[in-house]
mmCIF file of C-alpha atoms in Angstrom:
data_model
loop_
_atom_site.group_PDB
_atom_site.id
_atom_site.type_symbol
_atom_site.label_atom_id
_atom_site.label_comp_id
_atom_site.label_asym_id
_atom_site.label_seq_id
_atom_site.Cartn_x
_atom_site.Cartn_y
_atom_site.Cartn_z
ATOM 1 C CA MET A 28 286.760 -1.219 191.974
ATOM 2 C CA THR A 29 289.122 -2.365 189.194
ATOM 3 C CA VAL A 30 288.331 -4.809 186.388
ATOM 4 C CA SER A 31 291.082 -6.638 184.463
ATOM 5 C CA LYS A 32 291.189 -9.352 181.793
ATOM 6 C CA ASP A 33 294.072 -11.765 181.290
ATOM 7 C CA ALA A 34 295.285 -13.503 178.110
ATOM 8 C CA MET A 35 292.976 -16.469 178.672
ATOM 9 C CA GLY A 36 289.962 -14.178 178.784
ATOM 10 C CA MET A 37 289.516 -14.517 182.573
ATOM 11 C CA ILE A 38 287.970 -11.396 184.046
ATOM 12 C CA THR A 39 289.128 -10.332 187.516
ATOM 13 C CA ILE A 40 287.217 -7.855 189.645
ATOM 14 C CA GLN A 41 289.066 -6.319 192.588
ATOM 15 C CA LEU A 42 287.035 -4.478 195.199
ATOM 16 C CA ASN A 43 288.517 -1.662 197.217
ATOM 17 C CA GLU A 44 287.618 -1.099 200.843
ATOM 18 C CA LYS A 45 285.378 1.828 199.967
ATOM 19 C CA ASP A 46 283.333 -0.427 197.627
ATOM 20 C CA ILE A 47 282.312 -2.745 200.481
ATOM 21 C CA PRO A 48 279.300 -1.350 202.371
ATOM 22 C CA SER A 49 279.879 -0.912 206.067
ATOM 23 C CA VAL A 50 277.517 -2.566 208.500
ATOM 24 C CA GLU A 51 277.665 0.541 210.649
ATOM 25 C CA ASN A 52 276.272 2.645 207.803
ATOM 26 C CA LYS A 53 273.335 0.294 207.206
ATOM 27 C CA PRO A 54 270.011 1.987 208.038
ATOM 28 C CA GLN A 55 268.681 0.812 211.361
ATOM 29 C CA GLY A 56 265.024 -0.105 211.878
ATOM 30 C CA PRO A 57 262.793 1.322 214.579
ATOM 31 C CA SER A 58 264.047 0.767 218.112
ATOM 32 C CA ASN A 59 262.227 -1.514 220.540
ATOM 33 C CA ALA A 60 261.339 1.505 222.659
ATOM 34 C CA LYS A 61 259.617 3.126 219.669
ATOM 35 C CA ARG A 62 257.701 -0.063 218.894
ATOM 36 C CA VAL A 63 256.529 -0.471 222.487
ATOM 37 C CA SER A 64 255.557 3.208 222.730
ATOM 38 C CA ALA A 65 253.545 3.009 219.509
ATOM 39 C CA LEU A 66 251.710 -0.114 220.680
ATOM 40 C CA LEU A 67 250.932 1.439 224.063
ATOM 41 C CA LEU A 68 249.509 4.538 222.388
ATOM 42 C CA TRP A 69 247.425 2.341 220.082
ATOM 43 C CA PHE A 70 246.052 0.391 223.060
ATOM 44 C CA THR A 71 245.361 3.605 224.971
ATOM 45 C CA PHE A 72 243.515 5.446 222.198
ATOM 46 C CA ASN A 73 241.471 2.360 221.325
ATOM 47 C CA ALA A 74 240.328 1.946 224.923
ATOM 48 C CA LEU A 75 239.681 5.697 225.273
ATOM 49 C CA THR A 76 237.533 5.758 222.129
ATOM 50 C CA LEU A 77 235.287 2.975 223.419
ATOM 51 C CA LEU A 78 235.173 4.375 226.941
ATOM 52 C CA LEU A 79 234.358 7.922 225.814
ATOM 53 C CA ASN A 80 231.558 6.705 223.561
ATOM 54 C CA LYS A 81 230.111 4.630 226.387
ATOM 55 C CA PHE A 82 230.531 7.591 228.764
ATOM 56 C CA LEU A 83 228.574 9.843 226.408
ATOM 57 C CA PHE A 84 225.748 7.300 226.145
ATOM 58 C CA ALA A 85 225.625 6.190 229.785
ATOM 59 C CA LYS A 86 226.638 9.263 231.804
ATOM 60 C CA LEU A 87 225.843 12.272 229.606
ATOM 61 C CA GLN A 88 222.722 10.560 228.192
ATOM 62 C CA PHE A 89 223.703 11.499 224.634
ATOM 63 C CA SER A 90 221.819 8.622 223.022
ATOM 64 C CA TYR A 91 222.136 9.897 219.463
ATOM 65 C CA PRO A 92 224.395 7.631 217.384
ATOM 66 C CA PHE A 93 223.965 9.553 214.105
ATOM 67 C CA ALA A 94 225.019 12.835 215.710
ATOM 68 C CA LEU A 95 227.907 11.213 217.571
ATOM 69 C CA THR A 96 229.206 9.590 214.398
ATOM 70 C CA ALA A 97 228.813 12.863 212.466
ATOM 71 C CA VAL A 98 230.918 14.702 215.058
ATOM 72 C CA HIS A 99 233.583 11.993 214.826
ATOM 73 C CA MET A 100 233.667 12.152 211.021
ATOM 74 C CA ALA A 101 233.894 15.950 210.965
ATOM 75 C CA THR A 102 236.694 15.888 213.547
ATOM 76 C CA CYS A 103 238.612 13.166 211.716
ATOM 77 C CA GLY A 104 238.320 15.049 208.426
ATOM 78 C CA PHE A 105 239.526 18.274 210.080
ATOM 79 C CA PHE A 106 242.579 16.712 211.726
ATOM 80 C CA SER A 107 243.423 14.785 208.551
ATOM 81 C CA PHE A 108 243.419 18.101 206.686
ATOM 82 C CA LEU A 109 245.768 19.622 209.278
ATOM 83 C CA ILE A 110 248.243 16.734 209.152
ATOM 84 C CA ILE A 111 248.267 16.376 205.348
ATOM 85 C CA LYS A 112 247.765 19.913 204.063
ATOM 86 C CA VAL A 113 248.963 22.211 206.868
ATOM 87 C CA PHE A 114 251.720 20.377 208.752
ATOM 88 C CA LYS A 115 252.480 18.024 205.822
ATOM 89 C CA TRP A 116 253.552 15.199 208.131
ATOM 90 C CA ILE A 117 252.158 12.642 205.690
ATOM 91 C CA PRO A 118 252.370 12.887 201.875
ATOM 92 C CA PHE A 119 249.084 13.686 200.174
ATOM 93 C CA GLN A 120 247.729 10.925 197.919
ATOM 94 C CA GLN A 121 245.772 12.667 195.182
ATOM 95 C CA GLN A 122 242.645 10.877 193.936
ATOM 96 C CA SER A 123 240.726 11.707 190.787
ATOM 97 C CA ARG A 124 237.000 12.455 190.868
ATOM 98 C CA SER A 125 236.212 9.131 189.204
ATOM 99 C CA ASP A 126 238.313 7.257 191.810
ATOM 100 C CA ILE A 127 236.487 9.061 194.600
ATOM 101 C CA ILE A 128 233.087 8.122 193.158
ATOM 102 C CA ARG A 129 233.939 4.529 192.190
ATOM 103 C CA HIS A 130 236.193 3.567 195.100
ATOM 104 C CA ILE A 131 236.074 5.890 198.106
ATOM 105 C CA LEU A 132 232.355 6.700 198.156
ATOM 106 C CA PRO A 133 231.235 3.035 198.500
ATOM 107 C CA LEU A 134 233.746 2.593 201.313
ATOM 108 C CA ALA A 135 232.441 5.733 203.016
ATOM 109 C CA VAL A 136 228.883 4.369 202.938
ATOM 110 C CA ILE A 137 229.902 1.034 204.487
ATOM 111 C CA PHE A 138 232.180 2.834 206.954
ATOM 112 C CA CYS A 139 229.307 5.102 208.064
ATOM 113 C CA VAL A 140 226.918 2.204 208.562
ATOM 114 C CA ASN A 141 229.572 0.281 210.489
ATOM 115 C CA ILE A 142 230.305 3.137 212.912
ATOM 116 C CA VAL A 143 226.640 3.959 213.483
ATOM 117 C CA LEU A 144 225.800 0.328 214.236
ATOM 118 C CA GLY A 145 228.752 0.095 216.627
ATOM 119 C CA ASN A 146 227.635 3.234 218.451
ATOM 120 C CA VAL A 147 224.044 1.983 218.687
ATOM 121 C CA SER A 148 225.248 -1.300 220.176
ATOM 122 C CA LEU A 149 227.299 0.607 222.768
ATOM 123 C CA ARG A 150 224.140 2.400 223.813
ATOM 124 C CA PHE A 151 222.426 -0.855 224.812
ATOM 125 C CA ILE A 152 225.117 -3.403 225.752
ATOM 126 C CA PRO A 153 228.395 -3.289 227.708
ATOM 127 C CA ILE A 154 231.735 -2.849 225.954
ATOM 128 C CA SER A 155 232.833 -6.315 227.077
ATOM 129 C CA PHE A 156 229.883 -7.992 225.372
ATOM 130 C CA MET A 157 230.198 -5.867 222.225
ATOM 131 C CA GLN A 158 233.898 -6.738 221.890
ATOM 132 C CA THR A 159 233.079 -10.434 222.215
ATOM 133 C CA VAL A 160 230.367 -10.263 219.557
ATOM 134 C CA LYS A 161 232.635 -8.328 217.167
ATOM 135 C CA SER A 162 235.193 -11.129 217.345
ATOM 136 C CA SER A 163 232.841 -12.911 214.929
ATOM 137 C CA VAL A 164 234.112 -10.778 212.010
ATOM 138 C CA PRO A 165 236.271 -13.650 210.565
ATOM 139 C CA VAL A 166 233.174 -15.874 210.428
ATOM 140 C CA PHE A 167 231.271 -13.404 208.265
ATOM 141 C CA THR A 168 234.367 -12.702 206.160
ATOM 142 C CA VAL A 169 234.652 -16.381 205.230
ATOM 143 C CA ILE A 170 230.887 -16.703 204.647
ATOM 144 C CA ILE A 171 230.793 -13.667 202.325
ATOM 145 C CA GLN A 172 233.767 -14.842 200.286
ATOM 146 C CA THR A 173 232.422 -18.398 200.073
ATOM 147 C CA LEU A 174 228.863 -17.482 199.047
ATOM 148 C CA PHE A 175 229.434 -14.462 196.819
ATOM 149 C CA LEU A 176 233.017 -14.777 195.564
ATOM 150 C CA ARG A 177 233.033 -18.604 195.296
ATOM 151 C CA LYS A 178 236.321 -18.843 197.169
ATOM 152 C CA THR A 179 237.387 -21.996 198.967
ATOM 153 C CA PHE A 180 239.418 -22.313 202.145
ATOM 154 C CA GLU A 181 241.327 -25.035 203.909
ATOM 155 C CA GLN A 182 239.382 -27.333 206.202
ATOM 156 C CA ARG A 183 241.289 -26.044 209.221
ATOM 157 C CA VAL A 184 239.981 -22.514 208.486
ATOM 158 C CA TYR A 185 236.418 -23.737 208.978
ATOM 159 C CA LEU A 186 237.496 -25.638 212.097
ATOM 160 C CA ALA A 187 239.017 -22.454 213.541
ATOM 161 C CA LEU A 188 235.653 -20.694 213.196
ATOM 162 C CA ILE A 189 233.929 -23.217 215.462
ATOM 163 C CA PRO A 190 235.368 -21.813 218.739
ATOM 164 C CA VAL A 191 234.622 -18.285 217.516
ATOM 165 C CA VAL A 192 230.939 -19.075 217.010
ATOM 166 C CA GLY A 193 230.810 -21.187 220.183
ATOM 167 C CA GLY A 194 232.487 -18.525 222.302
ATOM 168 C CA VAL A 195 230.171 -15.751 221.075
ATOM 169 C CA ALA A 196 227.128 -17.994 221.636
ATOM 170 C CA LEU A 197 228.248 -18.892 225.170
ATOM 171 C CA ALA A 198 228.893 -15.249 226.049
ATOM 172 C CA SER A 199 225.523 -14.230 224.609
ATOM 173 C CA PHE A 200 223.488 -16.858 226.456
ATOM 174 C CA THR A 201 225.147 -16.053 229.797
ATOM 175 C CA GLU A 202 225.252 -12.231 229.426
ATOM 176 C CA SER A 203 223.312 -10.685 232.319
ATOM 177 C CA SER A 204 223.005 -7.323 230.523
ATOM 178 C CA PHE A 205 221.799 -8.861 227.263
ATOM 179 C CA ASP A 206 219.748 -6.569 225.035
ATOM 180 C CA MET A 207 218.430 -7.798 221.698
ATOM 181 C CA THR A 208 218.741 -4.404 219.961
ATOM 182 C CA GLY A 209 222.348 -3.957 221.077
ATOM 183 C CA PHE A 210 223.197 -7.556 220.218
ATOM 184 C CA LEU A 211 221.737 -7.350 216.697
ATOM 185 C CA CYS A 212 223.482 -4.029 216.055
ATOM 186 C CA ALA A 213 226.792 -5.565 217.147
ATOM 187 C CA VAL A 214 226.194 -8.561 214.843
ATOM 188 C CA PHE A 215 225.361 -6.324 211.873
ATOM 189 C CA ALA A 216 228.374 -4.146 212.710
ATOM 190 C CA SER A 217 230.502 -7.295 212.450
ATOM 191 C CA ILE A 218 228.903 -8.088 209.075
ATOM 192 C CA THR A 219 229.570 -4.587 207.731
ATOM 193 C CA THR A 220 233.170 -4.806 208.981
ATOM 194 C CA ALA A 221 233.595 -8.017 206.991
ATOM 195 C CA VAL A 222 231.927 -6.458 203.935
ATOM 196 C CA GLN A 223 234.245 -3.459 204.257
ATOM 197 C CA ALA A 224 237.342 -5.691 204.366
ATOM 198 C CA VAL A 225 236.220 -7.756 201.352
ATOM 199 C CA MET A 226 235.267 -4.610 199.426
ATOM 200 C CA MET A 227 238.665 -3.052 200.089
ATOM 201 C CA ASN A 228 240.434 -6.109 198.683
ATOM 202 C CA LEU A 229 238.169 -6.153 195.618
ATOM 203 C CA LEU A 230 238.743 -2.444 194.980
ATOM 204 C CA LEU A 231 242.506 -2.888 195.324
ATOM 205 C CA ALA A 232 242.374 -5.792 192.888
ATOM 206 C CA SER A 233 240.410 -3.635 190.416
ATOM 207 C CA GLY A 234 243.095 -0.960 190.365
ATOM 208 C CA MET A 235 242.412 1.260 193.373
ATOM 209 C CA LYS A 236 245.550 2.851 194.773
ATOM 210 C CA LYS A 237 246.522 1.702 198.259
ATOM 211 C CA MET A 238 246.030 4.497 200.786
ATOM 212 C CA ASP A 239 247.118 4.991 204.361
ATOM 213 C CA PRO A 240 244.383 5.551 206.993
ATOM 214 C CA ILE A 241 244.976 9.302 207.271
ATOM 215 C CA ASN A 242 244.593 9.966 203.534
ATOM 216 C CA LEU A 243 241.558 7.693 203.500
ATOM 217 C CA LEU A 244 240.001 9.667 206.363
ATOM 218 C CA PHE A 245 240.856 12.895 204.517
ATOM 219 C CA TYR A 246 238.424 11.826 201.792
ATOM 220 C CA MET A 247 235.972 9.698 203.772
ATOM 221 C CA GLY A 248 235.512 12.106 206.696
ATOM 222 C CA PRO A 249 233.723 14.865 204.733
ATOM 223 C CA LEU A 250 231.791 12.323 202.631
ATOM 224 C CA SER A 251 230.572 10.485 205.734
ATOM 225 C CA PHE A 252 229.676 13.737 207.473
ATOM 226 C CA ALA A 253 227.644 14.877 204.449
ATOM 227 C CA MET A 254 225.732 11.578 204.468
ATOM 228 C CA LEU A 255 225.056 11.715 208.201
ATOM 229 C CA VAL A 256 223.818 15.316 208.470
ATOM 230 C CA PRO A 257 220.406 14.606 206.845
ATOM 231 C CA ALA A 258 219.918 11.593 209.155
ATOM 232 C CA VAL A 259 220.735 13.759 212.187
ATOM 233 C CA PHE A 260 218.135 16.390 211.264
ATOM 234 C CA MET A 261 215.522 13.799 210.276
ATOM 235 C CA PHE A 262 215.779 11.485 213.307
ATOM 236 C CA GLU A 263 217.650 13.163 216.166
ATOM 237 C CA TRP A 264 217.886 16.954 216.043
ATOM 238 C CA GLN A 265 214.466 17.687 217.512
ATOM 239 C CA SER A 266 215.128 15.338 220.422
ATOM 240 C CA ILE A 267 218.612 16.786 220.960
ATOM 241 C CA SER A 268 217.365 20.369 221.068
ATOM 242 C CA THR A 269 214.327 19.696 223.280
ATOM 243 C CA GLU A 270 215.065 16.586 225.397
ATOM 244 C CA TRP A 271 218.817 16.372 225.946
ATOM 245 C CA ILE A 272 219.338 17.861 229.384
ATOM 246 C CA TYR A 273 222.839 19.171 228.574
ATOM 247 C CA PHE A 274 221.868 20.923 225.334
ATOM 248 C CA GLY A 275 223.660 24.258 224.992
ATOM 249 C CA GLN A 276 226.125 23.607 227.818
ATOM 250 C CA PRO A 277 229.768 23.946 226.711
ATOM 251 C CA ALA A 278 231.306 21.129 228.795
ATOM 252 C CA PRO A 279 229.248 18.229 227.328
ATOM 253 C CA LEU A 280 229.776 19.618 223.815
ATOM 254 C CA LEU A 281 233.502 19.709 224.511
ATOM 255 C CA TRP A 282 233.372 16.027 225.464
ATOM 256 C CA LEU A 283 231.801 15.281 222.079
ATOM 257 C CA PHE A 284 234.699 16.890 220.211
ATOM 258 C CA VAL A 285 237.252 15.302 222.553
ATOM 259 C CA GLY A 286 235.770 11.934 221.606
ATOM 260 C CA GLY A 287 236.185 12.805 217.932
ATOM 261 C CA ALA A 288 239.798 13.883 218.473
ATOM 262 C CA VAL A 289 240.558 10.622 220.298
ATOM 263 C CA ALA A 290 238.933 8.621 217.472
ATOM 264 C CA PHE A 291 241.257 10.355 215.015
ATOM 265 C CA ALA A 292 244.242 9.755 217.302
ATOM 266 C CA LEU A 293 243.330 6.062 217.246
ATOM 267 C CA ASN A 294 243.548 5.979 213.456
ATOM 268 C CA TYR A 295 246.794 7.956 213.447
ATOM 269 C CA SER A 296 248.355 5.658 216.056
ATOM 270 C CA SER A 297 247.312 2.624 213.975
ATOM 271 C CA PHE A 298 249.150 4.182 211.020
ATOM 272 C CA VAL A 299 252.284 4.611 213.167
ATOM 273 C CA VAL A 300 252.059 1.076 214.573
ATOM 274 C CA SER A 301 251.672 -0.502 211.131
ATOM 275 C CA SER A 302 254.852 1.291 210.013
ATOM 276 C CA VAL A 303 257.081 0.128 212.894
ATOM 277 C CA VAL A 304 255.907 -3.423 213.697
ATOM 278 C CA SER A 305 255.361 -6.559 211.642
ATOM 279 C CA THR A 306 251.966 -7.830 210.508
ATOM 280 C CA LEU A 307 252.230 -10.725 212.958
ATOM 281 C CA THR A 308 252.944 -8.379 215.880
ATOM 282 C CA MET A 309 250.009 -6.164 214.963
ATOM 283 C CA THR A 310 247.688 -9.161 214.636
ATOM 284 C CA VAL A 311 248.624 -10.577 218.042
ATOM 285 C CA SER A 312 248.473 -7.094 219.580
ATOM 286 C CA GLY A 313 244.978 -6.632 218.158
ATOM 287 C CA ASN A 314 243.761 -9.691 220.048
ATOM 288 C CA LEU A 315 245.493 -8.489 223.220
ATOM 289 C CA LYS A 316 243.866 -5.091 222.714
ATOM 290 C CA ALA A 317 240.404 -6.663 222.731
ATOM 291 C CA VAL A 318 241.115 -8.362 226.074
ATOM 292 C CA ILE A 319 242.465 -5.102 227.538
ATOM 293 C CA ASN A 320 239.336 -3.229 226.424
ATOM 294 C CA ILE A 321 237.116 -5.789 228.132
ATOM 295 C CA VAL A 322 239.094 -5.686 231.392
ATOM 296 C CA VAL A 323 239.246 -1.871 231.469
ATOM 297 C CA SER A 324 235.537 -1.461 230.697
ATOM 298 C CA VAL A 325 234.563 -3.900 233.455
ATOM 299 C CA ALA A 326 236.833 -2.097 235.919
ATOM 300 C CA ILE A 327 235.467 1.376 235.072
ATOM 301 C CA PHE A 328 231.764 0.786 234.422
ATOM 302 C CA GLY A 329 231.391 -2.191 236.759
ATOM 303 C CA ASN A 330 229.104 -4.176 234.472
ATOM 304 C CA PRO A 331 228.663 -7.713 235.832
ATOM 305 C CA ILE A 332 230.518 -10.424 233.942
ATOM 306 C CA GLY A 333 230.419 -14.015 235.159
ATOM 307 C CA LEU A 334 232.750 -16.952 234.743
ATOM 308 C CA MET A 335 230.902 -18.300 231.686
ATOM 309 C CA ASN A 336 231.101 -14.868 230.074
ATOM 310 C CA TRP A 337 234.869 -14.863 230.523
ATOM 311 C CA ILE A 338 235.137 -18.385 229.155
ATOM 312 C CA GLY A 339 233.032 -17.509 226.109
ATOM 313 C CA CYS A 340 235.062 -14.356 225.505
ATOM 314 C CA LEU A 341 238.427 -16.111 225.758
ATOM 315 C CA VAL A 342 237.275 -19.039 223.599
ATOM 316 C CA ALA A 343 236.097 -16.635 220.880
ATOM 317 C CA ILE A 344 239.320 -14.616 220.956
ATOM 318 C CA GLY A 345 241.341 -17.839 220.953
ATOM 319 C CA GLY A 346 239.460 -18.965 217.843
ATOM 320 C CA VAL A 347 240.238 -15.636 216.176
ATOM 321 C CA MET A 348 243.940 -16.073 216.966
ATOM 322 C CA TRP A 349 243.878 -19.595 215.502
ATOM 323 C CA TYR A 350 242.121 -18.309 212.366
ATOM 324 C CA GLN A 351 244.659 -15.501 211.923
ATOM 325 C CA HIS A 352 247.550 -17.921 212.413
ATOM 326 C CA ILE A 353 246.157 -20.171 209.667
ATOM 327 C CA MET A 354 245.628 -17.291 207.244
ATOM 328 C CA MET A 355 249.159 -16.002 207.823
ATOM 329 C CA ASN A 356 250.721 -19.462 207.412
ATOM 330 C CA PRO A 357 248.913 -21.131 204.489
ATOM 331 C CA ARG A 358 249.849 -24.660 203.526
ATOM 332 C CA PRO A 359 251.454 -25.024 200.078
ATOM 333 C CA VAL A 360 249.322 -26.820 197.532
ATOM 334 C CA GLU A 361 250.396 -29.026 194.651
ATOM 335 C CA PRO A 362 248.341 -28.070 191.613
ATOM 336 C CA VAL A 363 248.206 -30.732 188.895
ATOM 337 C CA LEU A 364 249.452 -29.390 185.589
ATOM 338 C CA PRO A 365 247.392 -29.957 182.416
ATOM 339 C CA ILE A 366 247.719 -33.426 180.891
ATOM 340 C CA ARG A 367 249.944 -33.514 177.846
ATOM 341 C CA ALA A 368 250.613 -36.154 175.184
ATOM 342 C CA VAL A 369 254.086 -37.689 175.122
ATOM 343 C CA ALA A 370 255.375 -39.861 172.269
ATOM 344 C CA SER A 371 256.364 -43.319 173.493
ATOM 345 C CA PRO A 372 259.243 -45.109 171.708
ATOM 346 C CA LYS A 373 257.816 -48.538 172.698
ATOM 347 C CA THR A 374 254.375 -48.052 171.183
ATOM 348 C CA THR A 375 252.943 -46.684 168.000
ATOM 349 C CA GLY A 376 250.601 -44.344 169.907
ATOM 350 C CA PHE A 377 250.927 -41.709 172.600
ATOM 351 C CA VAL A 378 251.030 -41.954 176.379
ATOM 352 C CA LEU A 379 249.086 -39.426 178.476
ATOM 353 C CA ALA A 380 251.302 -37.936 181.130
ATOM 354 C CA SER A 381 250.840 -35.393 183.873
ATOM 355 C CA GLU A 382 253.238 -33.579 186.152
ATOM 356 C CA ARG A 383 252.836 -32.509 189.742
ATOM 357 C CA ARG A 384 254.856 -29.586 190.874
ATOM 358 C CA LYS A 385 255.082 -27.946 194.254
ATOM 359 C CA SER A 386 254.144 -24.316 194.319
ATOM 360 C CA THR A 387 255.540 -21.555 196.420
ATOM 361 C CA PRO A 388 253.598 -20.440 199.523
ATOM 362 C CA GLY A 389 252.751 -17.146 197.863
ATOM 363 C CA LEU A 390 251.294 -18.910 194.840
ATOM 364 C CA SER A 391 249.449 -21.293 197.141
ATOM 365 C CA ALA A 392 247.732 -18.441 198.940
ATOM 366 C CA LEU A 393 246.741 -16.884 195.633
ATOM 367 C CA HIS A 394 245.522 -20.248 194.282
ATOM 368 C CA ARG A 395 243.209 -20.729 197.241
ATOM 369 C CA GLY A 396 241.947 -17.168 197.238
ATOM 370 C CA SER A 397 243.410 -16.203 200.604
ATOM 371 C CA PRO A 398 241.692 -13.171 202.130
ATOM 372 C CA ARG A 399 245.031 -11.885 203.371
ATOM 373 C CA ALA A 400 245.400 -9.708 200.307
ATOM 374 C CA PRO A 401 246.835 -6.218 200.894
ATOM 375 C CA GLY A 402 244.138 -4.078 202.362
ATOM 376 C CA LEU A 403 243.539 -0.626 203.744
ATOM 377 C CA ASN A 404 244.245 -0.459 207.414
ATOM 378 C CA LEU A 405 241.459 1.634 208.889
ATOM 379 C CA ILE A 406 240.567 1.309 212.552
ATOM 380 C CA THR A 407 237.050 1.890 213.773
ATOM 381 C CA ALA A 408 235.556 1.699 217.218
#
């Protein structure tokens, strides 16, 4: 590149061929084959996690949700340690002790409660029904932010929640395998999922460093395991050691740890998917994943599901897709600027004037308190 200046002060910049970046040298994004492979693995591990948990409850009669969750947390913490500290496939995100206490520990508590409730619901109700009930998470997310954070949303957001509530209600009233304990646990699991999402956004806004799911599991796995061990010994250990018919046999114990390894693989695959596909693709794929889980569970476990169940399920998932579309495409708002006094040449006084200015979509989302703030992507089953 050469720079010259003529007598008139005009500056001329001449670029050489080597100064112009070549399109061929431009870094290429992930290939379509890699994206499809990552999504397929995400679908597979998600379905396997649900199916293995249901298999342990239904076939191996391991009806101990605290112990099952503790095994999953210990396994996730162990594999996170291997990937971060031993193989170093993912950079380690160091957290101070105060950050762990103020930020990660509250998330670990909510995370533990969420997983335990989900596992309890799987013990009593089919996967298809549980997936339908858990589609109500957006409803509780909006309710929590409206009641406790005083946030307001567009009218179409509230309209989008109507088919979600209606679909879950229809599926619940027509569910032939309905169980009140399983249903309530699924509802409270949806509430804790919403609380977890809102808490993550609040912690990020308060200065918490954004973490990938593997680093988050590195910290939360041991914390969750430590919280669950007392509950296991207080409520389940005596029954496990005296009543579980497979106690002491290596094969059923191996299935427990396989389930934990698959649960970790689900979180790792979600980390890979989020790095190679767009947010929109992951959102749509998440809804497709829920439908796949329902179809696969019905095919494997053979739980009866009638026409009205299918309609309720699809209506609820359709409402979730509408809600997500609205939150990802907010309407721009036109905030009215403060009124100012302007001197008028025709009068001896002042004229009150106001201006209306269009804001950018990003500012609009912030102005309305959109819940689509950057969050921690952590997948649970």
